[in-house]
Coordinates of C-alpha atoms and ligand atoms in Angstrom, one line a residue:
X1 CA 59.3 25.9 26.5
X2 CA 60.8 22.7 25.3
X3 CA 59.3 21.9 21.3
X4 CA 57.1 19.1 20.9
X5 CA 59.0 17.4 18.2
X6 CA 62.1 17.4 20.9
X7 CA 59.9 15.5 23.3
X8 CA 58.9 13.0 20.8
X9 CA 62.3 12.1 19.7
X10 CA 63.2 11.8 23.1
X11 CA 60.4 9.7 23.7
X12 CA 61.4 7.4 20.7
X13 CA 64.7 7.0 22.0
X14 CA 64.1 6.2 25.4
X15 CA 62.7 2.9 26.2
X16 CA 60.1 2.7 29.4
X17 CA 61.4 -0.8 30.8
X18 CA 64.8 0.1 30.9
X19 CA 63.5 3.9 32.5
X20 CA 61.8 1.7 35.3
X21 CA 63.8 -1.4 35.7
X22 CA 66.6 0.6 37.5
X23 CA 64.4 1.3 39.4
X24 CA 61.7 -1.2 40.2
X25 CA 62.4 -4.7 39.9
X26 CA 60.5 -6.1 36.7
X27 CA 59.7 -9.5 35.5
X28 CA 58.6 -10.2 31.8
X29 CA 55.1 -11.5 32.0
X30 CA 53.4 -12.2 28.5
X31 CA 54.0 -9.0 27.0
X32 CA 54.1 -7.0 29.9
X33 CA 56.7 -6.5 33.0
X34 CA 55.1 -6.5 36.3
X35 CA 56.7 -5.5 39.6
X36 CA 55.6 -3.9 42.7
X37 CA 54.4 -0.4 42.4
X38 CA 56.8 1.9 44.2
X39 CA 53.4 4.7 44.2
X40 CA 51.6 2.7 46.8
X41 CA 52.7 0.0 48.9
X42 CA 51.4 -4.0 47.9
X43 CA 52.3 -7.2 48.1
X44 CA 51.5 -8.6 44.9
X45 CA 52.2 -6.6 41.9
X46 CA 49.4 -4.8 39.9
X47 CA 52.6 -2.4 38.8
X48 CA 52.5 -3.3 34.4
X49 CA 55.0 -1.6 32.2
X50 CA 54.3 -2.7 28.4
X51 CA 57.3 -2.2 26.4
X52 CA 55.4 -2.0 23.1
X53 CA 53.1 0.8 23.7
X54 CA 55.9 2.6 26.3
X55 CA 53.7 3.3 28.6
X56 CA 53.4 2.3 32.3
X57 CA 50.1 1.2 34.4
X58 CA 49.3 0.8 38.1
X59 CA 45.7 -1.7 38.5
X60 CA 46.4 -1.1 42.5
X61 CA 46.8 2.8 42.4
X62 CA 46.2 3.7 38.9
X63 CA 49.6 5.4 38.4
X64 CA 49.9 5.4 34.7
X65 CA 51.9 7.2 32.1
X66 CA 55.0 7.2 30.1
X67 CA 59.1 7.4 30.8
X68 CA 58.7 10.9 31.3
X69 CA 55.2 10.8 33.7
X70 CA 57.4 8.0 35.8
X71 CA 60.3 9.7 36.1
X72 CA 58.8 12.5 37.5
X73 CA 56.8 10.8 39.6
X74 CA 59.5 8.2 40.8
X75 CA 62.2 11.0 41.5
X76 CA 59.7 13.7 42.4
X77 CA 61.3 15.6 39.2
X78 CA 59.6 18.4 37.8
X79 CA 59.0 18.7 33.9
X80 CA 62.5 20.1 32.7
X81 CA 64.5 17.9 35.1
X82 CA 62.8 14.5 34.3
X83 CA 63.6 15.9 30.3
X84 CA 66.9 16.7 31.4
X85 CA 67.5 13.3 32.6
X86 CA 66.0 11.3 29.8
X87 CA 68.1 13.6 27.9
X88 CA 70.8 12.8 29.6
X89 CA 70.2 8.9 28.8
X90 CA 69.6 9.1 25.2
X91 CA 72.7 11.3 24.6
X92 CA 70.7 14.3 23.5
X93 CA 71.1 17.5 24.5
X94 CA 68.3 19.6 25.4
X95 CA 67.7 22.2 22.4
X96 CA 68.3 25.7 24.4
X97 CA 66.5 27.5 22.0
X98 CA 62.7 27.8 23.7
X99 CA 59.1 28.1 21.8
X100 CA 59.1 31.3 24.0
X101 CA 61.6 32.9 22.6
X102 CA 65.4 33.4 20.4
X103 CA 68.6 32.1 22.0
X104 CA 68.9 35.9 22.7
X105 CA 66.3 36.1 25.0
X106 CA 67.6 32.2 26.7
X107 CA 70.7 33.9 27.3
X108 CA 69.6 37.2 28.5
X109 CA 67.6 34.9 31.5
X110 CA 70.6 33.0 31.9
X111 CA 72.2 36.4 32.9
X112 CA 70.1 37.1 35.0
X113 CA 70.1 34.1 36.4
X114 CA 73.8 34.4 37.5
X115 CA 73.2 38.6 38.3
X116 CA 71.3 37.0 41.3
X117 CA 73.5 34.6 41.8
X118 CA 76.2 36.9 42.3
X119 CA 73.7 39.3 44.7
X120 CA 73.2 36.5 47.1
X121 CA 77.2 35.7 47.4
X122 CA 77.3 39.5 48.3
X123 CA 74.7 39.8 50.8
X124 CA 75.6 36.2 52.5
X125 CA 79.4 38.3 52.1
X126 CA 78.1 41.2 54.0
X127 CA 76.6 39.1 57.1
X128 CA 80.5 37.8 57.5
X129 CA 81.8 41.6 57.5
X130 CA 79.6 43.9 57.3
X131 CA 80.7 46.9 59.4
X132 CA 76.9 47.1 60.6
X133 CA 76.6 43.0 60.7
X134 CA 75.8 42.7 64.5
X135 CA 72.0 44.1 64.0
X136 CA 71.5 41.2 61.7
X137 CA 73.6 38.4 63.4
X138 CA 71.7 39.2 66.7
X139 CA 68.6 38.7 64.7
X140 CA 69.5 36.0 63.7
X141 CA 70.4 34.4 67.4
X142 CA 67.7 35.6 69.1
X143 CA 65.8 33.4 66.5
X144 CA 67.6 30.5 67.4
X145 CA 69.3 30.7 64.0
X146 CA 72.7 28.0 63.7
X147 CA 75.0 28.8 61.4
X148 CA 74.7 26.0 59.3
X149 CA 70.5 26.9 58.6
X150 CA 71.7 30.2 57.5
X151 CA 74.0 28.6 55.5
X152 CA 71.0 25.8 54.0
X153 CA 69.0 28.7 53.5
X154 CA 71.8 31.4 52.4
X155 CA 70.7 33.7 54.1
X156 CA 72.3 37.0 53.9
X157 CA 72.0 40.8 54.9
X158 CA 71.5 43.8 52.9
X159 CA 73.2 46.6 54.9
X160 CA 71.6 50.0 55.4
X161 CA 72.7 52.5 52.4
X162 CA 71.1 53.5 49.3
X163 CA 73.5 51.5 46.7
X164 CA 75.6 48.9 48.0
X165 CA 75.1 46.0 46.2
X166 CA 74.6 48.5 43.4
X167 CA 78.2 50.0 43.2
X168 CA 79.7 45.9 44.2
X169 CA 77.9 44.8 41.1
X170 CA 77.1 47.2 38.2
X171 CA 80.1 47.6 36.7
X172 CA 79.1 47.5 33.0
X173 CA 76.3 48.9 31.3
X174 CA 75.2 45.4 31.0
X175 CA 75.1 44.6 34.9
X176 CA 73.4 48.2 35.2
X177 CA 70.4 46.5 32.8
X178 CA 70.4 43.2 34.6
X179 CA 70.6 44.7 38.2
X180 CA 67.0 46.8 37.5
X181 CA 65.3 43.4 34.8
X182 CA 66.0 41.4 38.1
X183 CA 64.2 43.6 40.6
X184 CA 67.6 44.1 42.8
X185 CA 67.6 47.7 41.7
X186 CA 65.7 50.1 41.2
X187 CA 65.8 53.5 38.7
X188 CA 64.3 56.8 39.3
X189 CA 63.8 58.2 35.9
X190 CA 62.7 61.8 37.2
X191 CA 66.5 62.0 39.0
X192 CA 68.3 59.3 37.4
X193 CA 69.3 57.7 40.4
X194 CA 69.6 54.1 41.0
X195 CA 69.6 52.6 44.5
X196 CA 69.0 48.8 45.8
X197 CA 65.8 47.7 46.5
X198 CA 66.7 45.9 50.0
X199 CA 68.0 47.7 51.8
X200 CA 68.4 47.2 56.1
X201 CA 67.4 43.9 55.9
X202 CA 67.7 40.1 56.4
X203 CA 67.8 38.7 52.9
X204 CA 66.0 35.5 52.2
X205 CA 67.2 33.7 48.7
X206 CA 63.9 32.2 46.9
X207 CA 65.1 29.2 44.9
X208 CA 63.8 27.4 42.5
X209 CA 63.2 23.8 42.5
X210 CA 66.4 23.4 40.4
X211 CA 68.6 25.3 43.4
X212 CA 68.6 28.5 41.2
X213 CA 68.5 31.7 43.1
X214 CA 65.1 33.7 41.4
X215 CA 63.9 36.7 44.0
X216 CA 64.2 37.7 47.1
X217 CA 62.4 38.0 50.3
X218 CA 63.9 40.4 53.0
X219 CA 63.2 41.4 56.5
X220 CA 63.3 44.5 57.6
X221 CA 66.0 45.0 60.5
X222 CA 64.4 47.5 63.3
X223 CA 61.2 49.1 62.7
X224 CA 61.0 50.4 59.0
X225 CA 58.3 49.4 56.0
X226 CA 57.4 47.8 55.1
X227 CA 58.3 44.6 57.1
X228 CA 58.9 42.2 54.2
X229 CA 59.8 43.3 50.9
X230 CA 60.2 40.6 47.9
X231 CA 61.6 40.7 44.5
X232 CA 59.2 41.9 42.0
X233 CA 57.6 39.9 39.0
X234 CA 60.7 39.3 36.7
X235 CA 61.4 37.4 33.8
X236 CA 62.4 34.4 35.9
X237 CA 60.3 35.0 38.9
X238 CA 56.6 34.5 39.7
X239 CA 54.7 34.8 43.0
X240 CA 52.1 32.9 42.2
X241 CA 53.6 29.8 41.8
X242 CA 57.0 29.8 43.4
X243 CA 57.2 28.4 46.9
X244 CA 60.0 29.6 49.5
X245 CA 61.7 26.8 51.4
X246 CA 60.3 24.2 48.5
X247 CA 64.1 23.2 47.7
X248 CA 65.7 23.3 50.6
X249 CA 62.3 21.0 52.0
X250 CA 63.9 18.2 49.1
X251 CA 66.9 18.8 50.0
X252 CA 66.8 18.6 53.6
X253 CA 64.5 15.3 53.7
X254 CA 65.7 12.2 52.0
X255 CA 61.9 11.5 51.4
X256 CA 59.0 13.7 51.3
X257 CA 55.5 12.4 52.7
X258 CA 54.2 15.9 54.2
X259 CA 54.4 19.7 53.3
X260 CA 53.3 22.6 55.5
X261 CA 52.3 25.0 54.0
X262 CA 53.2 28.6 56.4
X263 CA 53.2 32.0 55.9
X264 CA 56.7 33.7 56.2
X265 CA 60.0 33.0 55.2
X266 CA 60.9 33.1 59.3
X267 CA 58.8 30.2 60.3
X268 CA 60.2 28.4 58.0
X269 CA 63.7 29.1 58.7
X270 CA 62.5 28.6 62.5
X271 CA 60.8 25.5 61.4
X272 CA 63.9 23.7 59.8
X273 CA 66.1 25.3 62.9
X274 CA 63.8 22.6 64.8
X275 CA 64.3 19.9 62.4
X276 CA 61.2 20.2 60.8
X277 CA 62.1 20.3 57.2
X278 CA 58.9 20.1 55.3
X279 CA 57.5 23.7 55.9
X280 CA 57.3 26.0 52.4
X281 CA 55.7 29.7 52.4
X282 CA 53.7 31.3 49.5
X283 CA 55.3 34.9 48.9
X284 CA 52.8 37.4 49.8
X285 CA 50.2 36.0 48.0
X286 CA 47.2 33.6 48.8
X287 CA 47.6 29.8 48.4
X288 CA 46.9 29.3 44.3
X289 CA 45.9 26.4 42.5
X290 CA 49.2 26.2 41.0
X291 CA 50.8 26.3 44.3
X292 CA 48.4 22.9 45.1
X293 CA 49.2 21.7 42.3
X294 CA 52.7 21.7 42.8
X295 CA 53.1 20.1 46.2
X296 CA 50.3 17.5 45.4
X297 CA 52.5 16.5 42.3
X298 CA 55.4 15.6 45.2
X299 CA 53.4 14.5 48.1
X300 CA 49.8 13.5 48.9
X301 CA 49.6 15.1 52.4
X302 CA 48.8 19.0 53.2
X303 CA 49.0 20.8 56.3
X304 CA 47.8 24.2 56.0
X305 CA 48.8 26.7 59.0
X306 CA 46.6 29.9 60.0
X307 CA 46.1 32.4 62.6
X308 CA 43.5 31.4 64.7
X309 CA 42.1 34.6 64.2
X310 CA 39.3 35.8 61.7
X311 CA 41.5 36.8 59.1
X312 CA 43.2 33.4 59.6
X313 CA 40.0 31.5 59.4
X314 CA 38.9 33.7 56.2
X315 CA 42.6 32.9 54.9
X316 CA 42.0 29.2 55.7
X317 CA 38.3 29.3 54.1
X318 CA 39.8 31.0 50.7
X319 CA 42.5 28.2 50.5
X320 CA 40.1 25.4 51.2
X321 CA 37.9 26.9 48.0
X322 CA 41.1 26.5 45.8
X323 CA 41.6 22.8 47.6
X324 CA 38.4 21.4 46.3
X325 CA 38.7 20.9 42.3
X326 CA 42.5 19.0 43.7
X327 CA 41.3 16.3 46.3
X328 CA 41.5 13.5 44.2
X329 CA 41.3 10.3 46.1
X330 CA 44.6 9.6 48.2
X331 CA 45.3 13.4 48.5
X332 CA 44.6 15.0 52.2
X333 CA 44.8 18.4 53.8
X334 CA 44.1 19.8 57.1
X335 CA 44.1 22.8 58.7
X336 CA 45.9 24.2 61.8
X337 CA 44.8 27.4 63.7
X338 CA 47.4 28.3 66.2
X339 CA 46.8 30.0 69.4
X340 CA 46.6 34.2 69.5
X341 CA 49.2 36.0 69.0
X342 CA 51.5 32.9 68.0
X343 CA 53.0 32.4 64.7
X344 CA 54.8 28.8 63.7
X345 CA 58.7 30.5 64.1
X346 CA 57.4 31.7 67.7
X347 CA 55.5 29.1 69.0
X348 CA 58.3 26.2 67.8
X349 CA 61.0 28.1 69.2
X350 CA 59.1 27.6 72.9
X351 CA 57.7 24.4 72.0
X352 CA 59.9 22.4 70.3
X353 CA 59.5 19.9 67.4
X354 CA 57.4 17.4 69.3
X355 CA 54.9 19.2 70.8
X356 CA 54.7 21.1 67.3
X357 CA 54.0 18.5 65.2
X358 CA 51.8 17.0 67.9
X359 CA 49.9 20.2 67.4
X360 CA 50.2 19.1 63.2
X361 CA 48.5 15.5 64.1
X362 CA 45.8 17.2 65.8
X363 CA 44.8 20.1 62.8
X364 CA 41.6 19.5 61.2
X365 CA 40.8 17.2 58.0
X366 CA 39.4 19.3 55.3
X367 CA 35.8 17.7 56.2
X368 CA 36.2 18.6 59.7
X369 CA 36.8 22.4 59.0
X370 CA 34.9 22.4 56.1
X371 CA 31.5 21.5 58.2
X372 CA 32.3 23.0 61.2
X373 CA 32.7 26.6 59.3
X374 CA 29.5 26.1 57.4
X375 CA 27.5 24.8 60.5
X376 CA 28.8 28.0 62.8
X377 CA 26.3 30.7 61.7
X378 CA 23.6 27.4 61.3
X379 CA 20.7 26.4 63.0
X380 CA 21.9 22.6 62.4
X381 CA 18.6 21.6 64.2
X382 CA 16.0 23.0 62.2
X383 CA 14.6 22.2 58.9
X384 CA 15.1 25.6 57.5
X385 CA 19.1 25.0 58.6
X386 CA 19.5 21.7 57.4
X387 CA 18.7 22.4 53.8
X388 CA 20.5 26.0 54.2
X389 CA 23.7 23.8 55.4
X390 CA 22.8 21.4 52.4
X391 CA 22.2 24.3 49.3
X392 CA 25.3 26.0 50.7
X393 CA 27.6 22.6 51.2
X394 CA 26.6 20.9 47.7
X395 CA 27.8 23.0 45.3
X396 CA 31.2 23.2 47.5
X397 CA 31.7 19.1 47.5
X398 CA 30.1 19.0 43.7
X399 CA 33.6 20.6 42.7
X400 CA 35.6 17.4 44.5
X401 CA 36.5 15.2 41.6
X402 CA 34.4 12.2 41.6
X403 CA 35.7 9.2 43.6
X404 CA 35.5 8.0 47.5
X405 CA 36.6 11.2 49.2
X406 CA 33.7 13.0 47.6
X407 CA 31.4 10.1 48.1
X408 CA 32.2 10.3 51.9
X409 CA 31.5 14.2 52.1
X410 CA 28.0 13.3 50.4
X411 CA 27.7 10.9 53.1
X412 CA 29.0 13.2 56.1
X413 CA 26.1 16.2 54.6
X414 CA 23.7 13.4 54.8
X415 CA 24.5 12.5 58.5
X416 CA 24.3 16.0 59.4
X417 CA 21.1 16.7 57.3
X418 CA 19.4 13.7 57.3
X419 CA 18.9 14.3 54.3
X420 CA 19.3 10.6 52.0
X421 CA 23.0 10.9 49.8
X422 CA 20.5 10.7 46.5
X423 CA 18.5 13.4 47.8
X424 CA 21.2 15.3 47.9
X425 CA 22.7 14.8 44.9
X426 CA 19.4 15.2 43.2
X427 CA 18.9 18.6 44.9
X428 CA 21.9 19.7 43.6
X429 CA 22.0 18.7 39.6
X430 CA 18.5 20.2 39.5
X431 CA 19.0 23.2 40.8
X432 CA 22.6 23.1 39.0
X433 CA 20.3 22.6 35.5
X434 CA 18.0 25.2 36.6
X435 CA 21.1 27.3 36.6
X436 CA 22.4 26.3 33.4
X437 CA 20.3 27.2 30.7
X438 CA 21.8 25.6 28.3
X439 CA 23.6 22.7 29.4
X440 CA 26.6 20.8 27.1
X441 CA 24.5 18.7 24.0
X442 CA 26.6 15.6 24.7
X443 CA 28.1 13.5 27.1
X444 CA 26.2 14.5 30.0
X445 CA 27.0 11.2 31.6
X446 CA 30.7 11.2 31.1
X447 CA 31.5 14.8 32.2
X448 CA 29.6 14.0 35.3
X449 CA 30.8 10.6 36.3
X450 CA 29.5 8.1 39.0
X451 CA 31.8 7.4 42.0
X452 CA 32.3 4.3 42.6
X453 CA 29.4 2.1 43.5
X454 CA 26.8 5.1 43.6
X455 CA 24.5 4.1 41.0
X456 CA 22.1 6.8 42.4
X457 CA 24.4 9.5 41.3
X458 CA 25.1 8.6 38.3
X459 CA 20.9 8.4 37.2
X460 CA 20.9 11.8 38.7
X461 CA 23.6 12.8 36.2
X462 CA 21.6 11.7 33.5
X463 CA 18.4 13.5 35.2
X464 CA 19.9 17.0 34.7
X465 CA 20.4 16.6 30.9
X466 CA 16.5 15.2 31.0
X467 CA 15.6 18.8 32.5
X468 CA 17.4 20.7 30.1
X469 CA 16.5 18.9 26.6
X470 CA 12.9 19.2 26.4
X471 CA 12.8 15.8 23.6
X472 CA 14.2 13.6 26.5
X473 CA 12.6 10.9 28.7
X474 CA 13.9 10.5 31.4
X475 CA 13.2 6.7 32.4
X476 CA 14.4 6.1 28.6
X477 CA 17.6 8.4 29.1
X478 CA 18.6 6.2 32.2
X479 CA 18.1 2.8 31.2
X480 CA 20.0 4.4 28.1
X481 CA 22.9 5.5 30.0
X482 CA 23.2 2.2 31.9
X483 CA 23.5 0.2 28.4
X484 CA 26.4 3.0 27.4
X485 CA 27.9 2.6 30.8
X486 CA 27.8 -1.6 30.4
X487 CA 29.1 -1.2 26.9
X488 CA 32.0 0.7 27.3
X489 CA 33.3 -1.1 30.6
X490 CA 33.0 -4.7 28.3
X491 CA 35.3 -2.4 26.1
X492 CA 37.7 -1.4 28.4
X493 CA 37.7 -5.1 29.2
X494 CA 38.2 -6.6 25.6
X495 CA 38.9 -3.5 23.5
X496 CA 38.6 -6.3 20.4
X497 CA 35.1 -5.9 21.3
X498 CA 35.0 -3.3 18.6
X499 CA 35.0 -5.1 15.9
X500 CA 31.5 -6.4 16.2
X501 CA 31.0 -3.4 15.7
X502 CA 29.9 -2.4 11.8
X503 CA 29.3 1.6 10.2
X504 CA 25.7 1.3 10.3
X505 CA 25.7 0.5 13.8
X506 CA 28.3 3.6 13.8
X507 CA 26.1 6.0 12.7
X508 CA 22.6 5.0 13.7
X509 CA 24.1 5.6 17.3
X510 CA 25.7 8.6 15.8
X511 CA 22.1 9.8 15.1
X512 CA 21.0 10.2 18.3
X513 CA 22.4 11.7 22.2
X514 CA 24.2 10.1 24.8
X515 CA 26.9 7.9 23.2
X516 CA 29.4 10.2 21.8
X517 CA 31.8 8.5 24.5
X518 CA 31.3 5.2 23.5
X519 CA 31.8 5.7 19.5
X520 CA 34.7 7.9 20.3
X521 CA 36.1 5.1 22.0
X522 CA 35.2 2.5 19.4
X523 CA 36.8 5.1 16.8
X524 CA 39.9 5.2 18.4
X525 CA 40.4 1.4 19.2
X526 CA 39.8 1.0 15.6
X527 CA 41.9 3.7 14.1
X528 CA 44.8 3.0 16.7
X529 CA 44.7 -0.9 16.5
X530 CA 44.5 -0.8 20.5
X531 CA 44.5 -4.2 22.3
X532 CA 44.9 -3.8 25.6
X533 CA 42.8 -1.8 28.4
X534 CA 46.0 0.1 29.4
X535 CA 46.9 0.8 26.2
X536 CA 42.7 2.6 25.9
X537 CA 42.8 4.0 28.8
X538 CA 46.2 6.0 28.3
X539 CA 45.0 7.5 25.3
X540 CA 42.4 9.2 27.3
X541 CA 44.6 10.4 29.9
X542 CA 44.5 13.9 29.4
X543 CA 40.6 13.8 29.0
X544 CA 37.9 14.4 31.8
X545 CA 36.2 11.4 31.1
X546 CA 39.4 9.9 32.4
X547 CA 38.7 9.2 36.2
X548 CA 34.9 7.5 35.0
X549 CA 37.2 5.5 32.5
X550 CA 39.5 4.4 35.4
X551 CA 36.4 3.8 37.4
X552 CA 34.9 1.4 35.5
X553 CA 37.9 -1.2 35.1
X554 CA 38.3 -0.8 38.8
X555 CA 34.3 -2.0 39.3
X556 CA 34.1 -5.8 39.8
X557 CA 33.4 -7.9 37.2
X558 CA 30.5 -9.9 37.0
X559 CA 31.1 -11.7 33.7
X560 CA 33.0 -14.1 32.6
X561 CA 35.4 -13.3 29.6
X562 CA 33.7 -15.9 27.7
X563 CA 30.3 -13.9 27.8
X564 CA 31.3 -11.1 26.8
X565 CA 31.0 -11.0 22.8
X566 CA 27.7 -12.1 23.1
X567 CA 26.3 -9.7 26.0
X568 CA 28.0 -6.6 24.0
X569 CA 26.3 -7.7 21.1
X570 CA 23.2 -8.2 23.6
X571 CA 23.7 -4.3 24.7
X572 CA 24.6 -2.5 21.3
X573 CA 21.5 -4.3 20.1
X574 CA 19.3 -2.6 22.8
X575 CA 21.2 0.8 22.1
X576 CA 20.5 1.2 18.4
X577 CA 17.0 0.4 19.1
X578 CA 16.6 2.8 21.9
X579 CA 18.4 5.2 19.8
X580 CA 16.5 4.9 16.6
X581 CA 13.1 5.5 18.9
X582 CA 14.8 8.8 20.4
X583 CA 16.1 10.4 17.1
X584 CA 13.2 8.8 15.7
X585 CA 11.0 11.5 18.2
X586 CA 13.6 14.4 17.5
X587 CA 12.7 13.6 13.9
X588 CA 8.9 13.1 14.7
X589 CA 8.5 16.6 16.2
X590 CA 10.5 18.0 13.2
X591 CA 8.1 16.3 10.5
X592 CA 5.2 16.5 12.6
X593 CA 5.5 20.1 11.9
X594 CA 5.3 20.2 8.0
X595 CA 2.3 19.5 6.3
X596 CA 2.5 16.1 4.2
X597 CA 2.5 16.9 1.4
X598 CA 5.1 19.4 1.8
X599 CA 7.2 16.1 2.5
X600 CA 9.6 15.0 0.3
X601 CA 9.8 10.9 -0.6
X602 CA 11.7 10.1 1.9
X603 CA 10.1 12.3 5.1
X604 CA 7.0 10.4 4.5
X605 CA 8.7 6.8 4.4
X606 CA 10.7 8.0 7.5
X607 CA 7.2 9.0 9.4
X608 CA 5.3 5.5 8.2
X609 CA 7.8 4.3 9.6
X610 CA 7.8 5.7 12.3
X611 CA 4.9 5.6 13.2
X612 CA 5.4 1.4 12.8
X613 CA 8.0 1.2 15.6
X614 CA 6.1 3.1 17.5
X615 CA 3.0 0.7 17.6
X616 CA 5.5 -2.0 17.7
X617 CA 6.4 -0.8 20.7
X618 CA 3.0 -0.6 22.2
Ligands
ZN701 ZN1 50.5 1.7 42.4

C-alpha cells in the first residue's frame, strides 16, 4: 500500500513522453507524439502519447493509461515494481510506511522475508549435505530433475526429525517468534513444544513476483500424509492469489506469451526440466479470479491443464466460470484434459516437449469446452433441448464483457439452437428483467453496452429497462436510447460540441431518465476543459461504461466533422423534446392523482402545458 499522495507526486515528476520514448520510437505530430503501438502488431502508427495530458492511447488496440500503466504493461511489472522503477527515475524514495501499518509492522514483514530466505538456504544445504539426503536426491533423479533446475527453483530438503530447522534457525527469542509467524515451525502450547512444520519432504520455495521467498510447499518422501503440504496463510502469503512458478517462468523466458496452469509444484518443475518454461500452479486452491487477473496482465493466452476424469472436468468447469467475466477481446483460454492416470509431470517425462506442446495446441478452446459440456446431457435435436440449452448458456454468456468474443459466443449458440441471435439476447434480457424486481433506475443502456455492430442487442438492453419501469414506453425508449448513443458518439469525436449545451438544456434532460451518461460526459468536458477524445476516454478509464465508450469511438463515422455541430444540435433538440414528453408523463400521472382544486398555480400551469404538448404531438 502506497499513499496516493506519493503516487500523485511521482506522476507529477514523471514525463510520460520520456518514459515511452526510451522504449518506443515516437514522432511529434501536432500536439501529440505518435508511434507504432508496442501492444499490438501494426504497420502504421496508431499509438499516441499526449504530453499535456500525460496519457497514452492506441486507436488500434485501445491500450491506454498513465506512465505507470505503461511501465506495468510494457515491462510486465507488478504495480509496486513499476512504482519503484518510476521512483528510481525521478530520484524519489518510495516511502516505507504503508497506509496499512506502522514502520514497525514493515520491519516485521522484512524480518519474516529474511527468516523465510534463511529457511530456504537451510533446506538447500540439507539437500547437499544431510546424512539422509540420498532419498531426496533419488526422488529428484527419478523425475529427471537436473542440478540446474533444482538450483533455479531453489529446491531443498527438509530432513526427517522434529526440529532440524528450528534448532538451526531459532537462536534468539525474536527468531523463535518469526519462525512461528512465518509458518515454518508449529508451537504446541499445551505441551510447550516447538517443532518443524515440514519434515522428511522435498521443499519447493514459493516466491513472489520479485523473487522473495514467501512460503513453501513440501512433498512427502515415502508414504506419509499429507502428500503435499503448504505453508499456512501468513502476513506475507495469501494462497488465493499466489502462483507457484510465476517468478521462475518470467525469469527463464525472454517474453512470456502464454501460461499453462497445472496443479502441482512437481508438474511445474518437470515441465521446466523439459524446457516448457511457462507453467504455473495454484497452491492447493481452485483457480480464483485474482489468479486469472494476474496471469492475464502478463499474457493474453492461458491453457488450463486438468485430469481427464470427472473430478478434473468439474474443476475445469469451475475455472471456466471464473474466467468468463475476464474474457475481454484478445484474451483466450483453453482446456487440456490429460489421458487417464497421467499428470503433466509423468506425461512430459514420457513424451517430451514436442509431443506435450502438440497436446497444448490441441487443447479445447473455451467456446468448444463450454458448448460440449452443456450439450453433453441435453438432446439438442429436440425443441425442448434447444430451449434448455439456451437457458443454460445465455446467463453464462452474459457474464462475458461486451465485445466480439461475446458476440461470437451468442452466434455459436444461435447456430446450435436455430434461434436468432437477437431472440436469444431478448429472451435472456426479459428473463433477467423478470427476476430482478427493481432494476437500477439510471443508465440502463450504458451499463449494458451494445457489442459493436449489434444494434438489436442495444435495443434489447433498453427493453429490459422497459419491463421494469412502468412509466416507459418501449418504442419511444428505443428511439431515445439511439439518440443518446448518437450524441455521445459525437461528443467522443469532438468534445467541444458540449459548448452548444446550455444550463437550461442540461436541467431539462436531467428531469427525465436515460441521459445520465450523456450529461455526465458533458459535465466532465466542461469542468475539466477536455479537448481531446483520448482524454475524455481516459477520464472514464475505471468506469464500467469504458468499454461502451471505447466501442463508440471505434465505430465507423458516417458524418463529416464539419457536419457535426449541426447534427449534434438536431439530436439534442429531439432528445429535449422526448424528455419533456417523458417527464411530462411521469408528472401527469402524479398530477392526475390530485383533484384540480388542490393543485398549486404552477401545477395547474404544468397540466395545461402537458395537455397542449400531447395535443401537438398528435
Ligand atoms: Zn495498440
